[in-house]
PDB file of C-alpha atoms in Angstrom:
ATOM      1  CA  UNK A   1      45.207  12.441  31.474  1.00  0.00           C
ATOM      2  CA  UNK A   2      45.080   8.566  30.792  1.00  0.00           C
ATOM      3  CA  UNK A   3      41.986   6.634  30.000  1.00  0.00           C
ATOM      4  CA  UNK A   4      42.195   3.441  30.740  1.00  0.00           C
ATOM      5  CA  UNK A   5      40.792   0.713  28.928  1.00  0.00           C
ATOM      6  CA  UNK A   6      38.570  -0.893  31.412  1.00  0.00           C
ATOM      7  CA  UNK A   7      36.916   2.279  31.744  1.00  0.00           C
ATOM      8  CA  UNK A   8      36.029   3.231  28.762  1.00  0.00           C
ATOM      9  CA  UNK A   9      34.218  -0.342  27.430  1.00  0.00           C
ATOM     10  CA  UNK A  10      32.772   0.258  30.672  1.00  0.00           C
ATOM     11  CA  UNK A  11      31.296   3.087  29.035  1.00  0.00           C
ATOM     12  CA  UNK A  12      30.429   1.672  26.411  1.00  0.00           C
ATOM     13  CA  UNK A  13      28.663  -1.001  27.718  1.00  0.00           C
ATOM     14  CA  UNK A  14      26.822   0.620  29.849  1.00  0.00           C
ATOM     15  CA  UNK A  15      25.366   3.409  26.885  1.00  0.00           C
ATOM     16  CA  UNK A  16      24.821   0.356  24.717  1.00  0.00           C
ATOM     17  CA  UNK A  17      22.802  -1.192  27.436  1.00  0.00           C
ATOM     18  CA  UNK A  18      20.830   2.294  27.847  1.00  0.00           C
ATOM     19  CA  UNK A  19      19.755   2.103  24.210  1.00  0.00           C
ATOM     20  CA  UNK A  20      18.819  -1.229  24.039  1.00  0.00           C
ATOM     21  CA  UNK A  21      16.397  -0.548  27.363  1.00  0.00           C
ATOM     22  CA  UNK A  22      15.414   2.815  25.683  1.00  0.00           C
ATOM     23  CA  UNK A  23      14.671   1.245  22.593  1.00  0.00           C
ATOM     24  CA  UNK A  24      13.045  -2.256  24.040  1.00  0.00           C
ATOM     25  CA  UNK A  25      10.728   0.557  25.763  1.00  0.00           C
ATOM     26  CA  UNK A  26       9.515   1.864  22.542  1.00  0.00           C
ATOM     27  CA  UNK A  27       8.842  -1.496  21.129  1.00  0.00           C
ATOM     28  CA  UNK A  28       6.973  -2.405  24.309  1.00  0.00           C
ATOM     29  CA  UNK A  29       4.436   0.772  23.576  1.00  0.00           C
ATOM     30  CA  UNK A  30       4.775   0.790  19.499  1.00  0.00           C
ATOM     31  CA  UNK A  31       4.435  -1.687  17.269  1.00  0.00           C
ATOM     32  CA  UNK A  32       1.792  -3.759  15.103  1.00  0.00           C
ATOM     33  CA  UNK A  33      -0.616  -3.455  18.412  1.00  0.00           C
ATOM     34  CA  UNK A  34      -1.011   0.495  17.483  1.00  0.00           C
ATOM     35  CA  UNK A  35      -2.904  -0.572  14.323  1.00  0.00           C
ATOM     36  CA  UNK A  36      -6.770  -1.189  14.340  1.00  0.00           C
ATOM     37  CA  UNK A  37      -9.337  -2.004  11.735  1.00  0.00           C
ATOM     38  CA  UNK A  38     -10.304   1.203   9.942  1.00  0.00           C
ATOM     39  CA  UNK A  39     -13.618   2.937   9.879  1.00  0.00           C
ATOM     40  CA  UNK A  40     -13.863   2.161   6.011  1.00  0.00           C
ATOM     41  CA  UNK A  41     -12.607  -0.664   4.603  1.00  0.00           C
ATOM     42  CA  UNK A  42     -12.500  -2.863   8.318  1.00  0.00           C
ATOM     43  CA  UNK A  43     -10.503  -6.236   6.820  1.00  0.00           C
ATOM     44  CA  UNK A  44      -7.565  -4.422   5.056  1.00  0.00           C
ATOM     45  CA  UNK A  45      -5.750  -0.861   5.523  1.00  0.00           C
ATOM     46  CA  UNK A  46      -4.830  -1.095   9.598  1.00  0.00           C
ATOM     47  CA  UNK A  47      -4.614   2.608  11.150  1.00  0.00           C
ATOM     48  CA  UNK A  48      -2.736   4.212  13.854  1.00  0.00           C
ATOM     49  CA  UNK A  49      -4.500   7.012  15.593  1.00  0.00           C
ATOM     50  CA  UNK A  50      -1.784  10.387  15.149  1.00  0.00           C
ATOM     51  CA  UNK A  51      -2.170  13.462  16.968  1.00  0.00           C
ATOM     52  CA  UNK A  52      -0.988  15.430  13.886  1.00  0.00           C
ATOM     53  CA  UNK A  53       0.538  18.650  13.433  1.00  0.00           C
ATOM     54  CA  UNK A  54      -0.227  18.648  10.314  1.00  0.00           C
ATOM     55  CA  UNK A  55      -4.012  20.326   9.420  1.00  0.00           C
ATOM     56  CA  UNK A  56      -5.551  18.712   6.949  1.00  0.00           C
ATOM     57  CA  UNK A  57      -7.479  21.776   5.404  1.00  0.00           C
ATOM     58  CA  UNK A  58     -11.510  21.507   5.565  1.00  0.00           C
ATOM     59  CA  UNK A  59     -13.034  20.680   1.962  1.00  0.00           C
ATOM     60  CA  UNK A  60      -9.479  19.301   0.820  1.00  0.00           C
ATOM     61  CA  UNK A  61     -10.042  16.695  -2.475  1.00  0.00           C
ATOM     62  CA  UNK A  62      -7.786  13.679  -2.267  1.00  0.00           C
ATOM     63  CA  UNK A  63      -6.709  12.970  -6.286  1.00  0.00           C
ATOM     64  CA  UNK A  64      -4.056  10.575  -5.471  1.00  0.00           C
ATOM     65  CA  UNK A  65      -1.968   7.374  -7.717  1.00  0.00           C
ATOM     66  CA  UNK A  66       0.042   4.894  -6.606  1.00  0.00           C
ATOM     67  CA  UNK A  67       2.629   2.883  -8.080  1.00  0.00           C
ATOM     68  CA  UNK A  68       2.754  -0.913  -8.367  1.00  0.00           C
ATOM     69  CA  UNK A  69       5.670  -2.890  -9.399  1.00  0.00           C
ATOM     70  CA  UNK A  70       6.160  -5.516  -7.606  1.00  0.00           C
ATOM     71  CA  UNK A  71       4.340  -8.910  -6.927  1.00  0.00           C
ATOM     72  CA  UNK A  72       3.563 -10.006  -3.878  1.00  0.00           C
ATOM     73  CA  UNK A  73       4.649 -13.703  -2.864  1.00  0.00           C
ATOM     74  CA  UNK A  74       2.252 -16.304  -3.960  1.00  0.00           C
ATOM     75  CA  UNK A  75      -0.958 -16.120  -2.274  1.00  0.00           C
ATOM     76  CA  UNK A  76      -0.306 -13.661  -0.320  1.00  0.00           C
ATOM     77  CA  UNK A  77      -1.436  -9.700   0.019  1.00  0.00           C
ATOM     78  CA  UNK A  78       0.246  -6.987  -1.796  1.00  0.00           C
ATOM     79  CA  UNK A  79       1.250  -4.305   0.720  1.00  0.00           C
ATOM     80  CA  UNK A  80       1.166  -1.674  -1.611  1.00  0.00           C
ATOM     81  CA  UNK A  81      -2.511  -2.364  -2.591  1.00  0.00           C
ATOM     82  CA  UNK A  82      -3.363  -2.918   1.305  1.00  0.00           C
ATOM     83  CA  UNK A  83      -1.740   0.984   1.268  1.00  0.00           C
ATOM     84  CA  UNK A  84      -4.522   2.381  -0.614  1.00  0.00           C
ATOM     85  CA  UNK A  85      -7.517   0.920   2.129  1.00  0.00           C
ATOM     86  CA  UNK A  86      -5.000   2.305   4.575  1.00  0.00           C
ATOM     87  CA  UNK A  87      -5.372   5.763   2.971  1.00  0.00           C
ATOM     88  CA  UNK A  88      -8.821   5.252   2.863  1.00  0.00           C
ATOM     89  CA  UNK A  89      -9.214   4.441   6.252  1.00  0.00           C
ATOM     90  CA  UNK A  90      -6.721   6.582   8.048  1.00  0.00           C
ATOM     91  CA  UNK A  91      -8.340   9.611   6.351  1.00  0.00           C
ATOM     92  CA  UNK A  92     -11.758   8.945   6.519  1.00  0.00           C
ATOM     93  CA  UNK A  93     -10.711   8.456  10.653  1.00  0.00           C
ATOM     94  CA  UNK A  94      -9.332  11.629  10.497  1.00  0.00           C
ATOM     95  CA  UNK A  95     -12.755  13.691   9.254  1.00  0.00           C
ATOM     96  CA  UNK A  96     -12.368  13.600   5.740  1.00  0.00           C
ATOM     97  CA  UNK A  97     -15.484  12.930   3.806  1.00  0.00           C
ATOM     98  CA  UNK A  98     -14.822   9.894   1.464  1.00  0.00           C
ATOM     99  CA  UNK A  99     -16.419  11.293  -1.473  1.00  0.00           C
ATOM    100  CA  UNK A 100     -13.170  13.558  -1.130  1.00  0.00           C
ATOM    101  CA  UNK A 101     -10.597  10.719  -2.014  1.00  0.00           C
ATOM    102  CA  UNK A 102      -9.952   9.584  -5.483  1.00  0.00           C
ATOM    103  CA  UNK A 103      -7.433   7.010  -5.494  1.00  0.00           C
ATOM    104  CA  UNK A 104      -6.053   5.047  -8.587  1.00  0.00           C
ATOM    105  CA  UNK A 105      -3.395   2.587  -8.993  1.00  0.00           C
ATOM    106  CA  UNK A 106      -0.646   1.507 -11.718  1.00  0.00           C
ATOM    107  CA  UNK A 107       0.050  -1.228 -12.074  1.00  0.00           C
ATOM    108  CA  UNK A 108       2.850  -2.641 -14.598  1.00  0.00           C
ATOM    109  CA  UNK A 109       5.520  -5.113 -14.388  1.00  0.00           C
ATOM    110  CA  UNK A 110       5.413  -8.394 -12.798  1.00  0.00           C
ATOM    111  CA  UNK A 111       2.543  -7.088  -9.876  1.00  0.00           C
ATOM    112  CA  UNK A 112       0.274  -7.009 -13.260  1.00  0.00           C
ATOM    113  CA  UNK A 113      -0.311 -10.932 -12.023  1.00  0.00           C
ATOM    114  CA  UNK A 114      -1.810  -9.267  -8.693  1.00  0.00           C
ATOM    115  CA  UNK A 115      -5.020  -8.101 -10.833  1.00  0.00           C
ATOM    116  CA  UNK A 116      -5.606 -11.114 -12.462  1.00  0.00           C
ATOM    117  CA  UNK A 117      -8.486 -13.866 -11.690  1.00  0.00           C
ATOM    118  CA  UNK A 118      -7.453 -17.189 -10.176  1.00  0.00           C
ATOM    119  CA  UNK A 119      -7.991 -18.550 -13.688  1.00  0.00           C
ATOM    120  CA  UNK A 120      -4.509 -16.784 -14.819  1.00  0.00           C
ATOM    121  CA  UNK A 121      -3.096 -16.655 -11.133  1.00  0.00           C
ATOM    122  CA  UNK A 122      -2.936 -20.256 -10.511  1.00  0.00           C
ATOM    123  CA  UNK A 123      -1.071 -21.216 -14.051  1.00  0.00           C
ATOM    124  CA  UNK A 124       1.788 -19.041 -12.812  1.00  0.00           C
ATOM    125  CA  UNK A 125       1.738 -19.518  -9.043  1.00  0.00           C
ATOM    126  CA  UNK A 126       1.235 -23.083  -8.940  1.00  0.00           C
ATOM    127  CA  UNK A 127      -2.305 -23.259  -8.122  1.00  0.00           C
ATOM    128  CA  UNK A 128      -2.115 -20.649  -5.824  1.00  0.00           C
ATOM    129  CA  UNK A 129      -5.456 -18.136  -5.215  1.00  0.00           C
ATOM    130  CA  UNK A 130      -4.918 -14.701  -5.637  1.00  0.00           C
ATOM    131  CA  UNK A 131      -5.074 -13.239  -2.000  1.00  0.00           C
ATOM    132  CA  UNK A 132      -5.756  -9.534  -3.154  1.00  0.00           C
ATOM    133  CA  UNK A 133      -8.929 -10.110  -5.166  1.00  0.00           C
ATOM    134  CA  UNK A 134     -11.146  -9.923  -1.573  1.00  0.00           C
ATOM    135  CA  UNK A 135      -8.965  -6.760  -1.097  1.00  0.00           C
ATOM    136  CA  UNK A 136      -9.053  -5.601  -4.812  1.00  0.00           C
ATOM    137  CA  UNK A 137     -12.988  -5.792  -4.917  1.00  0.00           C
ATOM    138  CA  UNK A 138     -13.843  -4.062  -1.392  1.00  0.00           C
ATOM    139  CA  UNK A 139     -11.213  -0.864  -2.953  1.00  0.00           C
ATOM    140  CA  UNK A 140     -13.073  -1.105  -6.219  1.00  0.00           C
ATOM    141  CA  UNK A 141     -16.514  -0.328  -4.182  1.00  0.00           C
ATOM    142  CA  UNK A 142     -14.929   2.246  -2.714  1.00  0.00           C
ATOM    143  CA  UNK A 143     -14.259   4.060  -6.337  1.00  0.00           C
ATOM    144  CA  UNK A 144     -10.875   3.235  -6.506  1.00  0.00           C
ATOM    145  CA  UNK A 145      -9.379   2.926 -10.067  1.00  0.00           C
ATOM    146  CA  UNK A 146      -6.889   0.255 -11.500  1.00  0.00           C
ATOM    147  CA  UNK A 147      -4.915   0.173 -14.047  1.00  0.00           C
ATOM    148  CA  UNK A 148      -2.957  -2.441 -15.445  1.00  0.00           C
ATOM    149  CA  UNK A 149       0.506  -1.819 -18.239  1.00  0.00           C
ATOM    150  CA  UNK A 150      -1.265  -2.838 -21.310  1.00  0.00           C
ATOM    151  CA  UNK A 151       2.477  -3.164 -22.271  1.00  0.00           C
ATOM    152  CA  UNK A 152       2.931  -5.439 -19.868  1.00  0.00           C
ATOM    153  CA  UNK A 153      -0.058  -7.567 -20.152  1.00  0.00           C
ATOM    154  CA  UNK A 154       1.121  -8.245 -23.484  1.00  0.00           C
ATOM    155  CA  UNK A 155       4.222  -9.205 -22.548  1.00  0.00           C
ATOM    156  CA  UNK A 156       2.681 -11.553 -19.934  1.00  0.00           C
ATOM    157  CA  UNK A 157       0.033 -12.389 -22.299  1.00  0.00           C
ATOM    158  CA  UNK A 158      -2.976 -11.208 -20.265  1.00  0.00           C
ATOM    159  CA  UNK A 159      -5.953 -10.231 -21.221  1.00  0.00           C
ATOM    160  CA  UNK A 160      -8.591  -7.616 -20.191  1.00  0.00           C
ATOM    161  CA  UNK A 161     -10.738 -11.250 -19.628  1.00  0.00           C
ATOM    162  CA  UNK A 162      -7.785 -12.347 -17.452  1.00  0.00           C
ATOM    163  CA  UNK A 163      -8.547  -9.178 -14.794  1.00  0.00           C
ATOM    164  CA  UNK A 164     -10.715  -8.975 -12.030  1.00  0.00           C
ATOM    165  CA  UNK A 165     -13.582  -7.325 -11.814  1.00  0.00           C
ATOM    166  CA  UNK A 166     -12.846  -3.658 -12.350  1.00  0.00           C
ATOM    167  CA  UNK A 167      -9.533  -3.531 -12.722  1.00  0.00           C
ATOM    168  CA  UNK A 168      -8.841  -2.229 -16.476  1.00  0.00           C
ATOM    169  CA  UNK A 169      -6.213  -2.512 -19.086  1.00  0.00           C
ATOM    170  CA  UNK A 170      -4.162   0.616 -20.269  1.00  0.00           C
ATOM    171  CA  UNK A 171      -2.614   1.522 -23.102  1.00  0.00           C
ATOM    172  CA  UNK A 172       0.370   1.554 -21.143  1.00  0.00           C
ATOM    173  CA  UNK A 173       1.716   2.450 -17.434  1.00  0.00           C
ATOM    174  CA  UNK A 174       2.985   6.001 -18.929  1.00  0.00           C
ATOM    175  CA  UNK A 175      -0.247   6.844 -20.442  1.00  0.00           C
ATOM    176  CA  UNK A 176      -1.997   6.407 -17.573  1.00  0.00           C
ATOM    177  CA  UNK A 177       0.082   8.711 -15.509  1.00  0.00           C
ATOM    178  CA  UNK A 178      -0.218  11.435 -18.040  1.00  0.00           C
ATOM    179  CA  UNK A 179      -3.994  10.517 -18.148  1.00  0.00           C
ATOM    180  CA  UNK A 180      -4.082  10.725 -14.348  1.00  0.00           C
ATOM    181  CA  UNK A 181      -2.414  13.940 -13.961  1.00  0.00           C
ATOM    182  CA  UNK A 182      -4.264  15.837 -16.565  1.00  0.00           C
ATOM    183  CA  UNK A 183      -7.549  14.840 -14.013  1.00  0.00           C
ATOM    184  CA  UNK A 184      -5.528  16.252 -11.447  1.00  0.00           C
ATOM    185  CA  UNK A 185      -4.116  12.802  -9.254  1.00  0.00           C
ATOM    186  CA  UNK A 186      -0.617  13.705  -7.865  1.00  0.00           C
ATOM    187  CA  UNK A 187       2.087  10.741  -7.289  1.00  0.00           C
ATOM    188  CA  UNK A 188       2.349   9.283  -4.277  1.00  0.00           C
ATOM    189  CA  UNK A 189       6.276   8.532  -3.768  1.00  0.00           C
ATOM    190  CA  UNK A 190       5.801   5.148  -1.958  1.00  0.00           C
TER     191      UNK A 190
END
C-alpha cells in the first residue's frame, strides 16, 4: 500500500485543526470567567463552583500550612497568599463551617519582604506599597497564622517591628513546621 504525501499532511492538518477547535471550545466555556468572589473573604481567593466526587466528610477539621518562598513582583499580590482566602472561600462554599479551618503560612526566603510594612517594603522595592497587606490583614481576621524565617529576617535584617500586623517572627522556617505538625497542620504540596 502507498501513502502518499499529500494525504497524509492532509491528515494532519485536518486533526490539528480539530484540536485547536476542540480546545478553543474549552477556553470559550473555562477560564478566569468560572471564578467568583467567595462567600468569605469577597476581595481575594476567587472560586470555581465543582461538582465533586470527592465527599468532604461532615465534622472534618481543616489543620492546614502552606509554604512561601517566593516574592511576588513589586507591588503586586502574592498568589500563594491569595491561595489561602481561596481555601477559605472555596470550602466555606462548599458547607464547611469556618471554625473548621486552621490555616498557617511559612514564610522564609526572599517572600519574607511580603509580610513586611510599607516602612521596610518601600526601601527595597523602590517606594513601592506592599499589595498583600489589605490581603494579609482580612486572612489574619479570619485566624490565619503567619510565620516569618526568623533566619531569614536576620539575614534580611527585619525585625518583628518591620511585620505587619499579626504576622510573627519564628525561630526559624523548620521550627515552625515541626511546631505546626505537632498541633496537627499537614503540608500542603503547592
Amino acid at each position: 500500500m502507498e501513502i502518499s504525501l499529500p494525504s497524509v499532511s492532509r491528515c494532519v492538518i485536518t486533526s490539528a485543526m480539530l484540536t485547536l477547535i476542540a480546545c478553543s471550545s474549552f477556553t470559550a466555556t473555562a477560564g478566569i470567567e468560572a471564578f467568583k468572589p467567595g462567600p468569605v473573604i469577597k476581595d481575594y481567593g476567587k472560586v470555581a463552583e465543582v461538582n465533586s466526587s470527592l465527599t468532604i466528610p461532615t465534622g472534618m477539621k481543616f489543620n492546614v500550612s502552606f509554604d512561601l518562598g517566593t516574592a511576588a513582583k513589586p507591588a503586586e499580590i502574592n498568589s500563594s497568599i491569595d491561595t489561602l482566602a481561596r481555601f477559605i472561600n472555596m470550602h466555606v462554599a462548599a458547607g464547611v463551617k469556618l471554625k473548621d479551618i486552621s490555616l498557617a503560612m511559612v514564610v522564609h526566603g526572599k517572600a519574607a519582604s511580603d509580610m513586611t510594612k510599607d516602612s521596610f517594603y518601600q526601601q527595597l522595592n523602590t517606594g513601592q506599597k506592599n499589595a498583600n497587606s489589605d490581603l494579609i490583614a482580612q486572612l489574619v481576621r479570619q485566624g490565619v497564622k503567619f510565620y516569618v524565617c526568623g533566619q531569614t529576617a536576620a539575614y534580611y535584617g527585619i525585625t518583628p517591628d518591620d511585620l505587619l500586623p499579626g504576622v510573627d517572627m519564628a525561630l526559624s522556617a523548620l521550627t515552625a513546621y515541626a511546631v505546626l505538625a505537632r498541633e496537627g497542620y499537614s503540608v500542603n504540596p503547592f
